[in-house]
Short mmCIF file of C-alpha atoms in Angstrom, two decimals:
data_model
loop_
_atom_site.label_atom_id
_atom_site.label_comp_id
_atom_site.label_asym_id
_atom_site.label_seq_id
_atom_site.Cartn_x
_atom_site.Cartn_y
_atom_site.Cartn_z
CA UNK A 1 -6.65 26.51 13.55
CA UNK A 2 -3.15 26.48 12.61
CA UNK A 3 -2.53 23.33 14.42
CA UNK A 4 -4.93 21.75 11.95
CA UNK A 5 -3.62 22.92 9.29
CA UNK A 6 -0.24 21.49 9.91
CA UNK A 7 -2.42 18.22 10.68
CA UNK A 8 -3.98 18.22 7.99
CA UNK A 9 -0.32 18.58 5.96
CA UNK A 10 0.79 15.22 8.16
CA UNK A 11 -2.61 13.50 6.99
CA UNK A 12 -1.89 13.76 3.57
CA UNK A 13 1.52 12.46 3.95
CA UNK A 14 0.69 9.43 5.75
CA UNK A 15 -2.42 8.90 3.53
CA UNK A 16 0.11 9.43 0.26
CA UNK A 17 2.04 5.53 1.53
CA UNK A 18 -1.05 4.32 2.69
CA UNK A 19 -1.07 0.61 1.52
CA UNK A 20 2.57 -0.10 1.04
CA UNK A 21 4.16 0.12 5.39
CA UNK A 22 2.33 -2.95 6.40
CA UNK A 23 2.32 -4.33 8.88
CA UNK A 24 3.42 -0.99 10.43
CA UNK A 25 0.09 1.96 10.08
CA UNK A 26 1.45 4.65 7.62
CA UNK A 27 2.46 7.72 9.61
CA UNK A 28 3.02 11.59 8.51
CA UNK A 29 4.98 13.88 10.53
CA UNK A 30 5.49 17.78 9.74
CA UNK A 31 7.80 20.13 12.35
CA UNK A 32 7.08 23.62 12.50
CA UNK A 33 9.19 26.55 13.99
CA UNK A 34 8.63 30.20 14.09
CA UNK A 35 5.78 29.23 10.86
CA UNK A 36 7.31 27.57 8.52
CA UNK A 37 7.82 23.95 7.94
CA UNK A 38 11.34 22.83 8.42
CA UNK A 39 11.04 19.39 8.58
CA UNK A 40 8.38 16.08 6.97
CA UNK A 41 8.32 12.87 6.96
CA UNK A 42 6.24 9.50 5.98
CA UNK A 43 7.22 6.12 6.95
CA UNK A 44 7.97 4.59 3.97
CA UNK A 45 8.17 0.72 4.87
CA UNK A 46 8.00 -1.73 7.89
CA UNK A 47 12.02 -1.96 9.17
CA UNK A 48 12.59 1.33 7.61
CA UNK A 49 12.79 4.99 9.50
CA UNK A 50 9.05 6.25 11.20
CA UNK A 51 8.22 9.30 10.28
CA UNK A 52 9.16 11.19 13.00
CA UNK A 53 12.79 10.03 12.41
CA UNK A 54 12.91 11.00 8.74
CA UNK A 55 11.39 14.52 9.87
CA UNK A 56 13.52 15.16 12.46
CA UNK A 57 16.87 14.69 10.54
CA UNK A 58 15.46 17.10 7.60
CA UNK A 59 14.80 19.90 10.69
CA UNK A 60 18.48 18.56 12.39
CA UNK A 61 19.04 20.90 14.83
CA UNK A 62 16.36 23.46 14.21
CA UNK A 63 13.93 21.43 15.33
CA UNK A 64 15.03 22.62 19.07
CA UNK A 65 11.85 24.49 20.24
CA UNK A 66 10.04 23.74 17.87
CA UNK A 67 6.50 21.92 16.88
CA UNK A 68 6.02 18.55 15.86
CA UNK A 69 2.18 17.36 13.91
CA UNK A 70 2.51 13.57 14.33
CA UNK A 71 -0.61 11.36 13.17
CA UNK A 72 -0.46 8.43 15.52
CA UNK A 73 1.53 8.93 18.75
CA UNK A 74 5.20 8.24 18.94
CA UNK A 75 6.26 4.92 19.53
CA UNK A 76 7.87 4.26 23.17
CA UNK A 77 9.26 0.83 22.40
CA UNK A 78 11.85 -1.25 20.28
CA UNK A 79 11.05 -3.24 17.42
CA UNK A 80 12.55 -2.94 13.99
CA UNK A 81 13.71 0.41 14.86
CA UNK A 82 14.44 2.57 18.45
CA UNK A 83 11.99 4.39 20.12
CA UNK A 84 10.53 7.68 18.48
CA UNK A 85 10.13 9.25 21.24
CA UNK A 86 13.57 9.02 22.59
CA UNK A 87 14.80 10.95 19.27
CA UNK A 88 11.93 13.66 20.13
CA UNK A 89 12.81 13.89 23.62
CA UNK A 90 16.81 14.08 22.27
CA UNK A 91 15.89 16.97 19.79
CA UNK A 92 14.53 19.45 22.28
CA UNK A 93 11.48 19.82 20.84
CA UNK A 94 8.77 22.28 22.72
CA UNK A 95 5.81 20.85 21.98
CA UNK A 96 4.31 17.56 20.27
CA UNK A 97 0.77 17.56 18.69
CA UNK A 98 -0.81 14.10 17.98
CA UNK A 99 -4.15 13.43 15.89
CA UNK A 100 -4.54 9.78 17.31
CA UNK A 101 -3.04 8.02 20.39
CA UNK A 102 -1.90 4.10 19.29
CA UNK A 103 -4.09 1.29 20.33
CA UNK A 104 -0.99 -0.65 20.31
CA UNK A 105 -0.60 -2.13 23.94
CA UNK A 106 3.31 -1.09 23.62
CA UNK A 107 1.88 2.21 22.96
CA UNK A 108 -1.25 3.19 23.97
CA UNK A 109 -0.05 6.57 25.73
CA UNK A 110 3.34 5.71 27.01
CA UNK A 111 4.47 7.95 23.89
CA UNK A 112 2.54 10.75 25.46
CA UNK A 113 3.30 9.89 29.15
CA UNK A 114 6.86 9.62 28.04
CA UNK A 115 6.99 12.59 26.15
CA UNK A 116 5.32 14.78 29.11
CA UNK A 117 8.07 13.53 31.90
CA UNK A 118 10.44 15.13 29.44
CA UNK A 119 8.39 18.43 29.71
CA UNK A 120 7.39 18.79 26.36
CA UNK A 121 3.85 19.59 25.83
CA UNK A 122 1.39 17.50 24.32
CA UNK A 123 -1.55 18.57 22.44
CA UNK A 124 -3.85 15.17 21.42
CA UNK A 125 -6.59 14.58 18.95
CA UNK A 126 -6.36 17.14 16.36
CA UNK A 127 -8.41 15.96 13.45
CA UNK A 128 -8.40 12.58 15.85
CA UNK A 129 -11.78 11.14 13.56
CA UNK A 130 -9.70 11.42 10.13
CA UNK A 131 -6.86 9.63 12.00
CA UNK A 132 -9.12 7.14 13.31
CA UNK A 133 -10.60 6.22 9.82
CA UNK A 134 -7.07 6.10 8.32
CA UNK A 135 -5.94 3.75 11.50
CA UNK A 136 -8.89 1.62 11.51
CA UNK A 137 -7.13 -1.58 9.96
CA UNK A 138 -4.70 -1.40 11.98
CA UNK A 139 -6.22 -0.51 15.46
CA UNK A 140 -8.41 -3.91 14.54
CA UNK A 141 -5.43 -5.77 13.48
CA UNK A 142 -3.92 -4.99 16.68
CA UNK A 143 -6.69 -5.59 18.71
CA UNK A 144 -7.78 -8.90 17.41
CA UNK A 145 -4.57 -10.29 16.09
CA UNK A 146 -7.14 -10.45 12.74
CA UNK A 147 -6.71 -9.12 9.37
CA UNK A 148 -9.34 -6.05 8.61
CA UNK A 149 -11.70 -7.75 6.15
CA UNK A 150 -13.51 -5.82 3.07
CA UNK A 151 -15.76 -7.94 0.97
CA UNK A 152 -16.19 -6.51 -2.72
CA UNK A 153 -18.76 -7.51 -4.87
CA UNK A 154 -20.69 -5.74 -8.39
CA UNK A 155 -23.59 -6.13 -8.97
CA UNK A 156 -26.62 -5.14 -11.51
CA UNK A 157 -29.36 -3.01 -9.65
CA UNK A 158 -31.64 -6.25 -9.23
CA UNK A 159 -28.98 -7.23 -7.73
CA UNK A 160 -27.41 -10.10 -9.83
CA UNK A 161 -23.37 -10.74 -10.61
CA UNK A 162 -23.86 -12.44 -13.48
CA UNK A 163 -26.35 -14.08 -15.63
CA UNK A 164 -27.97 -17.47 -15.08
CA UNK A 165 -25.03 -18.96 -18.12
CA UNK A 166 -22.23 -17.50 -15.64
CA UNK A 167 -21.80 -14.44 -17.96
CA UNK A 168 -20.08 -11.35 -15.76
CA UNK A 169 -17.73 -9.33 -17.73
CA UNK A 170 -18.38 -6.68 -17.45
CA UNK A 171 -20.84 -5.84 -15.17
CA UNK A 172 -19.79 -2.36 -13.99
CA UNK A 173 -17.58 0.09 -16.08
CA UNK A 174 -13.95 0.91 -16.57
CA UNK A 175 -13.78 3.89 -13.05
CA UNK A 176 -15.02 1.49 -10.80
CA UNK A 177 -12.59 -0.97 -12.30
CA UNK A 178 -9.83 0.94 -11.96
CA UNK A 179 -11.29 1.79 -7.92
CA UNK A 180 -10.94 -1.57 -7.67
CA UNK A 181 -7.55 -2.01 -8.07
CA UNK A 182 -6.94 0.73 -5.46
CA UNK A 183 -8.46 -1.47 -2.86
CA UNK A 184 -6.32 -4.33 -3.88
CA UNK A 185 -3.07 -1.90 -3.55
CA UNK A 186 -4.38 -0.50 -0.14
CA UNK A 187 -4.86 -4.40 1.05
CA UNK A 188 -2.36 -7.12 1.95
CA UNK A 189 -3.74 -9.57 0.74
CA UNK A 190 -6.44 -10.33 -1.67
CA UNK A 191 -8.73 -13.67 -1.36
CA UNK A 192 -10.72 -15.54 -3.77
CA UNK A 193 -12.19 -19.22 -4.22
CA UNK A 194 -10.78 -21.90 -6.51
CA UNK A 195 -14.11 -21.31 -8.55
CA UNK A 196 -12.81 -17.68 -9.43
CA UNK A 197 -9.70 -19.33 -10.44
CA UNK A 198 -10.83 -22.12 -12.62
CA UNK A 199 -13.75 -20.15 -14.09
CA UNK A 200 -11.32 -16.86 -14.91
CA UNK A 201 -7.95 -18.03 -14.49
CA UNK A 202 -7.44 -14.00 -13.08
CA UNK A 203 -4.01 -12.66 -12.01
CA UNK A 204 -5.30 -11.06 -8.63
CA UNK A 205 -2.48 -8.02 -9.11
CA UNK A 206 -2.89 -4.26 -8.88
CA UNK A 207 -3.03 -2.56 -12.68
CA UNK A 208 -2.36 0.85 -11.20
CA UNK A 209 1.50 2.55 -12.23
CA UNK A 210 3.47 2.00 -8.85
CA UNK A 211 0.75 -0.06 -7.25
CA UNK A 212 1.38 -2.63 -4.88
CA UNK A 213 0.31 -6.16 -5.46
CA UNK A 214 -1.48 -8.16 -2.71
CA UNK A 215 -0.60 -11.58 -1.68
CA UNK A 216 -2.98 -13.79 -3.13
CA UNK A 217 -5.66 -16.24 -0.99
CA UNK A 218 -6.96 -19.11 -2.97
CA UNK A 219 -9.64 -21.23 -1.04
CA UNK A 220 -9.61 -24.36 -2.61
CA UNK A 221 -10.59 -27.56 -0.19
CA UNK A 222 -9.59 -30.26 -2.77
CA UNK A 223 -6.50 -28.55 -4.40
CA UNK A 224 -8.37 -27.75 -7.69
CA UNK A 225 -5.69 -24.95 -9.01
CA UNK A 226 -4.52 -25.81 -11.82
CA UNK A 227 -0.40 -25.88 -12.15
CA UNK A 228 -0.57 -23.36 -15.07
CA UNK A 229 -3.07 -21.26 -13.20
CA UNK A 230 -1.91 -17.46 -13.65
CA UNK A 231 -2.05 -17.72 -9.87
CA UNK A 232 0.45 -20.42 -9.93
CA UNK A 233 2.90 -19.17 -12.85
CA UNK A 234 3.25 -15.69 -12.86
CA UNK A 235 5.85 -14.87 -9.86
CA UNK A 236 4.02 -11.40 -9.77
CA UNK A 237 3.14 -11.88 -5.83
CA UNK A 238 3.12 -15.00 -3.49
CA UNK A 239 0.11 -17.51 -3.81
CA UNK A 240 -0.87 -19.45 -0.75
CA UNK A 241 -3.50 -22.11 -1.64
CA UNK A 242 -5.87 -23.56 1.80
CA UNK A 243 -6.59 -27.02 1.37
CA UNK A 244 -8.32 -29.34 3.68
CA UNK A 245 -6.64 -32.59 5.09
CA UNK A 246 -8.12 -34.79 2.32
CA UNK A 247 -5.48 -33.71 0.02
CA UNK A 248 -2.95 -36.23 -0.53
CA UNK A 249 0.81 -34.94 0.06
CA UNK A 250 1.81 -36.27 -3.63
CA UNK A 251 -0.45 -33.82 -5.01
CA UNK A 252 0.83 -30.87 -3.38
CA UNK A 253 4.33 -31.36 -4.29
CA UNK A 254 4.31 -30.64 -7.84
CA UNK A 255 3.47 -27.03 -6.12
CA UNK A 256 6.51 -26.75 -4.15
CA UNK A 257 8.48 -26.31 -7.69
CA UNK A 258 6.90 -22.64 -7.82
CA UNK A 259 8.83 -20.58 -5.27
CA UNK A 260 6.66 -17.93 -4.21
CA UNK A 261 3.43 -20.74 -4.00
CA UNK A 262 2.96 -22.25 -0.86
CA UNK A 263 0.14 -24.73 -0.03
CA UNK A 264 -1.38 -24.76 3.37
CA UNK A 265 -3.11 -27.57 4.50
CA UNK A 266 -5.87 -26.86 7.29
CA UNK A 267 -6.56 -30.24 9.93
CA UNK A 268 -10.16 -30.27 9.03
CA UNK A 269 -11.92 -31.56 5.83
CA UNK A 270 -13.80 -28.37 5.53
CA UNK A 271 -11.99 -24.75 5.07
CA UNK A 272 -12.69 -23.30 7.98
CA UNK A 273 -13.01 -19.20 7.69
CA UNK A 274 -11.58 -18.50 11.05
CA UNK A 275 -9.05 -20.93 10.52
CA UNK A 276 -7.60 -18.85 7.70
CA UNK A 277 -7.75 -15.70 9.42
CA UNK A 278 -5.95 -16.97 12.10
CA UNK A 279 -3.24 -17.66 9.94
CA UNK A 280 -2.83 -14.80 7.88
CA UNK A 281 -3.01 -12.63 10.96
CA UNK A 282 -0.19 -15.04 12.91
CA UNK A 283 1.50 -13.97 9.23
CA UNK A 284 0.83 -10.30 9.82
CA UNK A 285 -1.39 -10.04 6.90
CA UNK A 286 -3.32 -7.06 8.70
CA UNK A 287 -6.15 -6.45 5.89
CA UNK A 288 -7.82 -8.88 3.31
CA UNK A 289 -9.89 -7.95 0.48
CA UNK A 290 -12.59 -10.63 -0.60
CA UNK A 291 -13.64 -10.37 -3.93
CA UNK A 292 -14.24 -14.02 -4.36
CA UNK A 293 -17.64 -15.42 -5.68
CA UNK A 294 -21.42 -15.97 -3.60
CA UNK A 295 -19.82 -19.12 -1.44
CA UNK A 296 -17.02 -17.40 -0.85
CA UNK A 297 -19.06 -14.46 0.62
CA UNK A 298 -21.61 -16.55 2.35
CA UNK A 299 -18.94 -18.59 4.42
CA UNK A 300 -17.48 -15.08 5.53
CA UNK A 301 -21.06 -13.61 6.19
CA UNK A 302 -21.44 -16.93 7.96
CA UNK A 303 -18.92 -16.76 10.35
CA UNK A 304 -19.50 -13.06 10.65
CA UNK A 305 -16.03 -12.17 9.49
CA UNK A 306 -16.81 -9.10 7.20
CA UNK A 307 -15.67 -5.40 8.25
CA UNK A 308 -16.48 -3.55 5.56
CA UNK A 309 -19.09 -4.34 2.17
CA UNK A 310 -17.67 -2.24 -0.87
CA UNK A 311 -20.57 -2.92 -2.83
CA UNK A 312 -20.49 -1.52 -6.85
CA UNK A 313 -24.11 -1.14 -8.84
CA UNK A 314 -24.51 -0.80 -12.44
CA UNK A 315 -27.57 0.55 -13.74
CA UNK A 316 -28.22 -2.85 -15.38
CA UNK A 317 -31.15 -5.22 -15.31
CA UNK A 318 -30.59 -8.74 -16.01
CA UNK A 319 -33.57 -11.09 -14.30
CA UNK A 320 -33.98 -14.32 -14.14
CA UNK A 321 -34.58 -16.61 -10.91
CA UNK A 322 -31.34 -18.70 -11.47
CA UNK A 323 -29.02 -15.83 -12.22
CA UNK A 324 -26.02 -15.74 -9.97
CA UNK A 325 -26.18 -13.17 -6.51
CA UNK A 326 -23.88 -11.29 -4.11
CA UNK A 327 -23.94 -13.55 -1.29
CA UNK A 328 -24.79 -17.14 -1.40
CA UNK A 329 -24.45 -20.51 1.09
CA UNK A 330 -27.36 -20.91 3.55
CA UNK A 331 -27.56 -17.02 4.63
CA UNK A 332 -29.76 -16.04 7.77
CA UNK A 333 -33.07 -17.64 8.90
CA UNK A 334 -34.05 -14.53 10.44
CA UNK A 335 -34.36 -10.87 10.09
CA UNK A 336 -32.99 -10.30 13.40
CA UNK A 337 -30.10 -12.53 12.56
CA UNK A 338 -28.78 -10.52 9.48
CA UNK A 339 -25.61 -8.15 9.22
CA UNK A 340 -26.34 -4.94 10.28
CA UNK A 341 -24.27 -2.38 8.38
CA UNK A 342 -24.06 1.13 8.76
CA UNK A 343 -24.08 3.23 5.10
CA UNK A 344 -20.59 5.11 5.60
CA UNK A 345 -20.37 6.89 1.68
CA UNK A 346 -22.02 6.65 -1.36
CA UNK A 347 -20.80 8.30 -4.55
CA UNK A 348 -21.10 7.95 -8.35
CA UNK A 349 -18.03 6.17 -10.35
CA UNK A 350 -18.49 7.07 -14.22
CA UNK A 351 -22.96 5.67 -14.85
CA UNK A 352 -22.29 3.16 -11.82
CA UNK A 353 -22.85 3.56 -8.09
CA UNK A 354 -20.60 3.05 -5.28
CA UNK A 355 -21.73 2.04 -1.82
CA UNK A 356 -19.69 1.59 1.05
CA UNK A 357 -20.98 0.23 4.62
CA UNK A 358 -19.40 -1.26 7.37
CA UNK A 359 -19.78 -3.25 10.39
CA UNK A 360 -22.21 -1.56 13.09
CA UNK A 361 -19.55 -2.48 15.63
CA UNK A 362 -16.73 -1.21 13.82
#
């Protein structure tokens, strides 16, 4: 029991950075001796100390003996920094207790293995499925070499986005709002359609004191954005606009003026979903949120790109055959074909509902 405890201590660290150590999974170490904590830790940013570093050198040399609660097992290569598990190994601790072993193919229990050649014991799995949820970006990330998609939409409870005149603000009230711009702080990028853009002219930033602000996706095949576009102008995070080939190179280099805007043309004359994805993961943007419009959602529920639905309902009634939906483009001929989801939460946000479901697979 008291090793979950202590676990459960670590959790909440690495949860607290969640969002802002991409493309590096946010970590929480505690160390333990003889009861009390002597040492924490979070890792902070990618290039910067893990959190097994940061612990260690609060504990210095007290941490011989003693009991490290680590959420993701200790690295056992280089990259931007040394090896964790060297530093463990050099700090003579007695025992190591990890909630979830890395997917990472530098990893993937070569910490552990590592760690146990040294003779220091190894306890693994301690409150492993909370890990795993907190991880599960990242494990796909790695795995795929993909960004972890969420698709957000609001909707009324006949399930309409905005009236038949375009009409959408607002549909849902000011908490889910505001739980909105959590999801765009806990993603690395955030991915709309030029029709969002033109019809809007939105910011795509995070309104939340100390909140991170995603780079923003445009999809826009015939380089639509206007140059005043919010998007465009407001240096508050990079902008990268997809175009298709049809674009003509003298219209993209007014863009080139705007320093943190770049324009990235794709070799077909069609956006192509995967297309982008490859990219942004090649870019290590490890998690997207959609929160574009219905063809923006239908091309991802097309190509079968969509992790997680965050799904918002107001208790609003609107009608009308022609009013605007979730999801639009052709959608699924069949039952059989559709997007089976499993229903992972739901919970009430102020008089609106929230439902989150993700990907059966997942």
């Amino acid at each position: 029991m008291m090793d979950e405890y202590y676990m459960n201590i670590a959790l909440q660290l690495a949860e607290s950075v969640q969002g802002q150590t991409s493309p590096n999974p946010p970590v929480g170490t505690v160390i333990v001796k003889n009861g009390a904590i002597i040492g924490v830790g979070a890792h902070l940013k990618s290039g910067q100390d893990h959190a097994e570093v940061i612990a260690l050198k609060m504990a210095g040399k007290a941490a011989e003996n003693a009991t490290m609660y680590v959420t993701l097992e200790p690295c056992s290569h280089t990259g931007k920094t040394p090896p964790c598990v060297e530093r463990i190994i050099q700090a003579k601790l007695q025992r190591v207790v990890i909630a979830s072993i890395d997917q990472h193919h530098q990893v993937a229990g070569k910490g552990i293995n590592r760690l146990r050649v040294a003779n220091i014991a190894v306890e693994e799995n301690v409150l492993v499925e909370r890990a795993n949820e907190l991880y599960e970006q990242f494990f796909h990330y790695i795995n795929d070499k993909l960004p972890y998609v969420t698709l957000k939409t609001a909707m009324t409870l006949d399930g309409k986005t905005a009236t038949e005149s375009g009409d959408s603000k607002w549909i849902t009230g000011e908490q889910a709002r505001e739980d909105v711009h959590r999801y765009r702080h806990l993603h690395d990028a955030i991915l709309v359609g030029v029709g969002t853009v033109l019809a809007d002219d939105p910011h795509l930033t995070t309104r939340l004191q100390h909140g991170r602000n995603p780079v923003r996706i445009i999809l826009d095949t015939h380089l639509r954005t206007p140059q005043n576009a919010n998007v465009v102008t407001d240096g508050q995070s990079p902008t990268w606009i997809f175009v298709s080939n049809s674009v003509a190179k003298e219209r993209i280099i007014p863009f080139t003026a705007y320093e943190q805007v770049e324009i990235v043309q794709l070799p077909e004359a069609e956006i192509d979903v995967h297309e982008v994805l490859h990219y942004l993961g090649q870019h290590e943007i490890t998690s997207l949120f959609v929160e574009g419009g219905a063809s923006v959602h239908g091309s991802f529920l097309k190509a079968g790109y969509i992790q997680t639905f965050l799904c918002y309902i107001a208790p609003k009634i609107i009608g009308g055959q022609h009013a605007k939906t979730p999801i639009g483009g052709e959608g699924m001929t069949k039952i059989a074909e559709a997007l089976n989801l499993n229903i992972k939460s739901i919970e009430k946000l102020g008089n609106d509902m929230k439902v989150i479901a993700t990907k059966e697979d997942n």
